[in-house]
Amino acid sequence: MRLEAVELIRIGIPLVAPFETSFGVQSDRDILLVKAITSDGEGWGECVAGEEPTYSPEYVDGAQHVLTHHLLPRLVAREDLKAEEVFGLLRHVHGHQMAKAAIEMAILDAQLRARGESFGKYLGAVRSEVDCGVSVGIHRTIPELLRTVGGFLDQGYRRIKLKIKPGWDIEPVRAVRERFGDVPLQVDANTAYNLSDAKHLAELDAYDLLLIEQPMPEDQVLAHAQMAEIVSTPICLDESIHSLRAAADAIELHACRIINIKPGRVGGYLEARRIHDLCASHSIPVWMGGMLETGIGRAGNVAMAAMSNFTLPGDTSASDRYYHRDIITEPFVLQGGRLRVPTGPGLGVTVDEERLREVTTSTMEMRREKTSATTPSR
Ligand code: NPQ
Ligand code: MG
């Protein structure tokens, strides 16, 4: 197919509650959506870059810039384009995995919608619904944390992930264990510690956690292998795994026993599938991460989480974990702690055009020949 035009749609959407991690507090999302207009029809992608470069070096304005000036020109120039070719066509642009993932996703969605195949079918899903966990932000006090966790358990979530940072780690874990017993529990530090904190983090070993996610900075892969000599709770990498090669190296180094897969972080669903397969061949379980996606990104993630080696519950929470009103017509609703894998063509979700208009802050269209920017008048 031919990529005739790409619409870059920016939305501003409030979170149901502020979400605090070791790198900051988020109250609203500023999200870049990508609509691919192809000779075979349209497709949607979602860029998971945050407003600031604090989770990773990518950020939403940067993603929009690199798409406009460096990525899209390499794709619209093609007379014939398949989603499977996008990753290779963009290989000379270093980094910018989230921007690359967003356009590949939109093209893949268009391609699959055109042939009536779902993301799940295409990716090799082996289940019709996936177990869901929830990521719980840093709270001001333990009682407030316990109230939040209790609420999520009442909703049916099958696993709790606590965000931790120095000064908010052992105590919240101890309190949640004490109150809620042997609920599946894990923690995520988002790079907030050093190797010198290993003895301290080993105190978590007493609480039977599923894993500790990304305790140290993303480039310190070897240090994670060294920490694993001191901490017996399995180490899981998130930020460090930005490519298939990074995953292979981390596994070889024994830096992690589990890997968090986020398609945006690794440059798209196709690279994510390669990482899934690599991990399976090394008996490394994987689970689906989350980036506070709208229903568009959520749909792709839920489909991928239905693959065979996704054996731990993901951060694939329901739409209402983050948004009062999603931008798709049928939001993801938790049923018995699970989400159903969409079966319709492509992502299998429909954008709610009225809701989309309501939250759109700017749109820009790039055509094969010319580019134009507009701000919506409401
Ligand atoms: C993680 N997600 O696993 C991420 C981190 C994260 C659900 O814990 C804006 C954009 C805010 C991306 C906050 C979860 C974010 C973000 C946290 C990603 O590490
Ligand atoms: Mg993480």
XYZ file of C-alpha atoms and ligand atoms in Angstrom:
398
model
C 0.000 0.000 0.000
C 0.945 3.631 -0.307
C 1.081 6.083 2.612
C -0.917 9.023 1.216
C -0.970 11.202 4.330
C -0.406 11.148 8.062
C -2.382 13.148 10.596
C -0.608 14.011 13.837
C -3.291 14.686 16.429
C -2.390 16.013 19.866
C -4.832 15.528 22.703
C -4.893 16.816 26.269
C -6.758 14.541 28.646
C -6.984 14.619 32.454
C -6.073 11.574 34.548
C -8.669 10.408 37.083
C -6.053 10.990 39.791
C -2.455 12.254 39.836
C 0.053 9.430 39.234
C 3.357 9.755 41.101
C 6.508 7.817 40.267
C 10.136 8.174 41.365
C 10.594 10.641 38.466
C 7.610 12.941 38.992
C 3.861 13.469 39.209
C 1.517 13.332 36.229
C -2.005 14.832 36.382
C -2.859 15.132 32.681
C -1.609 13.423 29.565
C -0.518 15.263 26.437
C -0.658 12.486 23.850
C 0.304 12.304 20.193
C -2.003 10.156 18.082
C -1.041 9.139 14.566
C -3.597 8.490 11.854
C -2.200 6.844 8.745
C -4.178 7.478 5.575
C -3.188 4.828 3.079
C -4.277 3.618 -0.331
C -5.926 0.680 1.521
C -7.686 2.730 4.224
C -6.918 4.296 7.590
C -5.114 3.128 10.704
C -4.387 4.497 14.182
C -1.242 4.640 16.270
C -0.494 6.094 19.691
C 2.834 7.527 20.757
C 3.623 6.716 24.386
C 6.194 9.464 24.909
C 5.487 11.581 27.982
C 5.350 15.340 28.142
C 8.876 15.495 29.586
C 11.942 13.300 28.968
C 11.811 11.806 32.488
C 10.817 8.162 31.945
C 13.163 7.950 28.949
C 14.952 10.458 26.683
C 11.861 10.722 24.484
C 9.144 13.347 24.938
C 6.047 14.147 22.957
C 7.184 17.367 21.237
C 10.417 15.639 20.252
C 8.496 12.656 18.910
C 6.299 14.907 16.783
C 9.368 16.744 15.476
C 11.314 13.616 14.560
C 8.235 12.106 12.902
C 7.637 15.226 10.821
C 11.224 15.906 9.808
C 12.954 12.532 9.811
C 10.642 9.524 9.960
C 7.587 10.303 7.830
C 9.661 11.591 4.857
C 11.353 8.162 4.715
C 7.966 6.437 4.505
C 5.788 8.667 2.328
C 8.502 8.554 -0.343
C 7.754 4.837 -0.927
C 5.488 3.745 -3.743
C 4.740 0.534 -1.867
C 4.935 0.066 1.891
C 4.243 -2.746 4.321
C 4.231 -2.476 8.116
C 6.939 -5.149 8.207
C 9.288 -2.825 6.289
C 8.903 0.244 8.508
C 11.443 -0.729 11.214
C 14.148 -1.339 8.603
C 13.355 1.796 6.605
C 13.813 3.877 9.762
C 17.010 2.179 10.981
C 19.319 5.063 10.029
C 17.502 7.312 12.494
C 18.994 6.455 15.887
C 16.755 6.090 18.932
C 13.259 7.619 18.913
C 11.654 4.215 19.437
C 8.350 5.680 20.652
C 7.983 7.878 17.588
C 8.859 4.948 15.299
C 6.472 2.637 17.129
C 3.568 5.063 16.702
C 3.808 5.252 12.906
C 4.489 1.530 12.515
C 1.405 0.843 14.636
C -0.794 3.100 12.498
C 0.418 1.469 9.290
C -0.013 -2.024 10.743
C -3.543 -1.118 11.865
C -4.411 0.115 8.363
C -2.912 -3.012 6.787
C -4.766 -5.392 9.118
C -8.087 -3.509 8.903
C -7.833 -3.729 5.109
C -7.564 -7.508 5.223
C -9.952 -8.008 8.124
C -7.394 -9.483 10.516
C -7.114 -8.550 14.192
C -3.901 -7.512 15.976
C -4.291 -10.545 18.226
C -4.531 -12.972 15.307
C -1.592 -11.309 13.544
C 0.626 -11.348 16.650
C -0.198 -14.950 17.518
C -2.498 -14.505 20.527
C -3.248 -17.764 22.330
C -5.931 -16.450 24.715
C -9.161 -14.502 24.334
C -8.665 -12.505 27.536
C -5.680 -11.383 29.590
C -4.987 -11.158 33.322
C -4.678 -7.574 34.493
C -2.584 -5.922 37.127
C -2.530 -2.300 38.195
C 0.313 0.111 38.846
C -0.155 2.101 42.050
C 1.617 5.435 42.381
C 3.558 6.796 45.331
C 1.155 8.118 47.984
C 1.567 10.713 50.731
C 0.747 8.297 53.533
C 0.405 4.559 54.129
C -3.334 4.762 55.027
C -4.033 6.535 51.713
C -2.028 3.873 49.840
C -3.966 1.080 51.546
C -7.262 2.719 50.584
C -6.181 2.893 46.934
C -4.873 -0.682 46.847
C -8.044 -1.947 48.547
C -10.139 -0.209 45.910
C -8.232 -1.848 43.065
C -8.461 -5.283 44.688
C -12.222 -4.773 45.063
C -12.373 -4.049 41.322
C -10.740 -7.432 40.689
C -7.179 -6.584 39.668
C -5.062 -9.724 39.833
C -1.743 -8.157 40.734
C -0.610 -4.974 42.461
C 2.517 -3.068 41.463
C 3.749 -0.437 43.893
C 5.869 2.419 42.648
C 8.846 2.857 44.983
C 11.662 5.356 45.549
C 14.218 5.891 48.322
C 12.174 6.710 51.428
C 9.048 4.950 50.056
C 9.906 1.292 49.615
C 10.037 -1.234 52.475
C 7.246 0.333 54.536
C 4.560 0.451 51.811
C 5.363 -3.158 50.823
C 5.202 -4.304 54.437
C 1.906 -2.462 54.980
C 0.267 -3.907 51.839
C 1.381 -7.449 52.774
C 0.105 -7.007 56.299
C -3.292 -5.711 55.181
C -3.946 -7.766 52.047
C -2.072 -11.036 52.669
C -0.563 -12.978 49.798
C -1.944 -10.922 46.897
C 0.472 -11.035 43.899
C 2.710 -8.034 44.514
C 5.679 -6.393 42.773
C 7.506 -3.045 42.850
C 8.865 -0.605 40.260
C 11.680 1.864 41.074
C 11.973 3.544 37.652
C 15.794 3.759 38.008
C 15.797 5.494 41.420
C 18.542 3.404 43.130
C 22.271 2.599 42.916
C 24.194 -0.596 43.406
C 25.105 0.663 46.894
C 21.387 0.316 47.766
C 21.449 -3.445 47.124
C 21.567 -4.393 50.835
C 18.631 -2.095 51.527
C 16.562 -3.497 48.648
C 17.373 -7.015 49.873
C 15.043 -6.219 52.800
C 12.259 -6.638 50.240
C 13.198 -10.328 49.948
C 11.181 -10.983 53.119
C 7.914 -10.036 51.345
C 7.770 -12.629 48.562
C 7.485 -10.147 45.681
C 7.071 -11.358 42.099
C 9.848 -9.003 40.977
C 11.675 -5.702 41.410
C 11.391 -3.633 38.222
C 14.262 -1.448 36.975
C 15.945 -0.543 40.285
C 18.880 1.251 38.603
C 19.490 3.557 35.609
C 18.848 2.156 32.151
C 22.494 2.062 31.018
C 23.596 0.155 34.147
C 22.772 -3.311 32.888
C 25.833 -4.989 34.418
C 25.027 -3.428 37.809
C 21.669 -5.235 37.704
C 23.517 -8.552 37.354
C 25.642 -7.545 40.348
C 22.587 -6.517 42.352
C 21.040 -9.909 41.600
C 23.908 -11.500 43.585
C 22.723 -9.598 46.675
C 18.927 -9.373 46.210
C 17.114 -12.670 45.782
C 13.787 -11.209 44.534
C 13.834 -11.555 40.706
C 14.990 -8.427 38.886
C 12.894 -7.320 35.916
C 14.117 -4.757 33.388
C 11.922 -2.128 31.760
C 13.793 1.066 30.715
C 17.026 -0.827 29.887
C 15.344 -2.966 27.239
C 15.121 -0.600 24.274
C 15.821 -3.184 21.556
C 16.071 -6.889 20.756
C 19.842 -6.636 21.122
C 19.569 -4.976 24.538
C 17.272 -7.811 25.631
C 19.709 -10.448 24.356
C 22.620 -8.778 26.173
C 20.714 -8.404 29.454
C 19.713 -12.068 29.366
C 23.276 -13.186 28.590
C 24.610 -11.047 31.457
C 22.001 -12.452 33.898
C 20.890 -8.870 34.573
C 17.215 -9.898 34.726
C 15.064 -13.005 35.149
C 11.931 -11.320 33.787
C 11.358 -8.645 31.118
C 8.670 -5.957 30.859
C 7.692 -5.444 27.220
C 6.407 -2.075 26.039
C 6.053 -1.855 22.271
C 6.665 1.905 22.353
C 9.947 1.546 24.230
C 11.416 -0.873 21.688
C 10.303 0.741 18.404
C 7.048 -1.072 17.769
C 4.950 -4.222 18.016
C 7.169 -6.124 15.596
C 10.380 -5.580 17.586
C 8.343 -6.329 20.729
C 7.269 -9.645 19.196
C 10.903 -10.509 18.424
C 11.784 -9.791 22.074
C 8.862 -11.958 23.221
C 10.159 -14.828 21.081
C 13.756 -14.397 22.246
C 12.650 -14.418 25.882
C 10.540 -17.526 25.302
C 13.568 -19.327 23.880
C 15.542 -18.445 27.043
C 12.700 -19.264 29.484
C 12.459 -15.598 30.481
C 8.796 -14.763 31.276
C 7.523 -11.422 29.969
C 4.605 -9.172 30.859
C 2.999 -6.193 29.160
C 3.886 -2.769 30.511
C 1.692 0.301 30.405
C 2.241 3.941 29.523
C -1.119 5.411 30.517
C -2.395 4.747 27.007
C -5.797 5.682 25.653
C -7.959 2.904 24.250
C -5.946 2.925 21.040
C -2.633 1.958 22.624
C -4.437 -0.210 25.168
C -6.050 -2.273 22.379
C -2.680 -3.159 20.855
C -1.188 -3.951 24.245
C -4.043 -6.233 25.267
C -3.724 -8.099 21.952
C 0.010 -8.602 22.419
C -0.423 -9.626 26.068
C -2.408 -12.617 24.767
C 0.782 -14.160 23.318
C 2.048 -17.347 24.952
C 5.074 -16.087 26.892
C 3.146 -13.221 28.551
C 2.738 -15.329 31.672
C 2.571 -12.598 34.324
C -0.331 -10.110 34.641
C 0.392 -6.866 32.785
C -0.106 -3.176 33.537
C -2.995 -3.539 31.075
C -5.557 -1.911 33.328
C -9.090 -0.901 32.363
C -9.703 2.454 30.659
C -11.183 3.888 33.880
C -7.917 3.309 35.782
C -6.644 6.410 33.994
C -9.506 8.187 32.217
C -13.073 9.156 33.112
C -13.903 9.001 29.431
C -11.662 7.225 26.933
C -11.437 8.214 23.257
C -12.829 4.920 21.947
C -16.516 4.085 21.680
C -16.307 0.981 23.892
C -13.811 1.465 26.715
C -11.892 -1.473 28.173
C -13.793 -2.773 31.187
C -12.369 -5.211 33.727
C -14.300 -8.482 33.944
C -13.157 -10.899 36.614
C -9.768 -9.206 36.677
C -9.315 -9.641 32.944
C -9.697 -7.664 29.722
C -11.057 -9.222 26.555
C -8.776 -9.239 23.539
C -10.426 -7.313 20.693
C -11.329 -9.527 17.729
C -12.373 -6.936 15.132
C -10.119 -5.937 12.213
C -6.853 -4.217 13.148
C -6.877 -2.842 16.693
C -10.568 -3.747 16.865
C -11.596 -0.488 18.520
C -13.436 2.531 17.109
C -12.336 6.074 17.818
C -15.111 8.162 19.374
C -14.853 11.136 16.997
C -16.925 13.409 19.219
C -14.764 12.704 22.264
C -11.635 13.039 20.142
C -12.711 16.507 18.954
C -13.369 17.483 22.560
C -9.808 16.688 23.695
C -7.851 17.652 20.561
C -5.422 20.524 21.120
C -3.805 20.622 17.663
C -3.662 18.706 14.434
C -1.107 18.604 11.691
C -1.345 16.821 8.385
C 1.589 15.647 6.361
C 0.761 14.721 2.747
C 3.064 13.077 0.213
C 3.702 16.524 -1.244
C 2.961 19.165 1.334
C 2.512 19.689 5.083
C -0.048 21.864 6.841
C -0.759 22.720 10.463
C -3.999 23.874 12.011
C -5.361 24.530 15.465
C -8.994 23.474 15.884
C -11.641 26.136 16.441
C -14.258 24.888 18.889
C 6.455 1.997 34.089
N 4.125 2.828 33.753
O 6.152 0.834 34.077
C 5.520 3.090 33.601
C 5.993 4.395 33.940
C 5.267 5.621 33.537
C 1.953 2.164 34.458
O 3.779 2.205 35.867
C 3.327 9.731 31.421
C 3.775 8.929 30.384
C 3.429 9.289 32.704
C 4.363 7.721 30.658
C 4.165 7.614 34.291
C 3.377 2.403 34.774
C 4.026 8.074 32.977
C 4.511 7.276 31.948
C 4.775 6.389 34.547
C 5.114 6.058 32.253
O 7.583 2.280 34.426
Mg 8.450 0.343 34.771
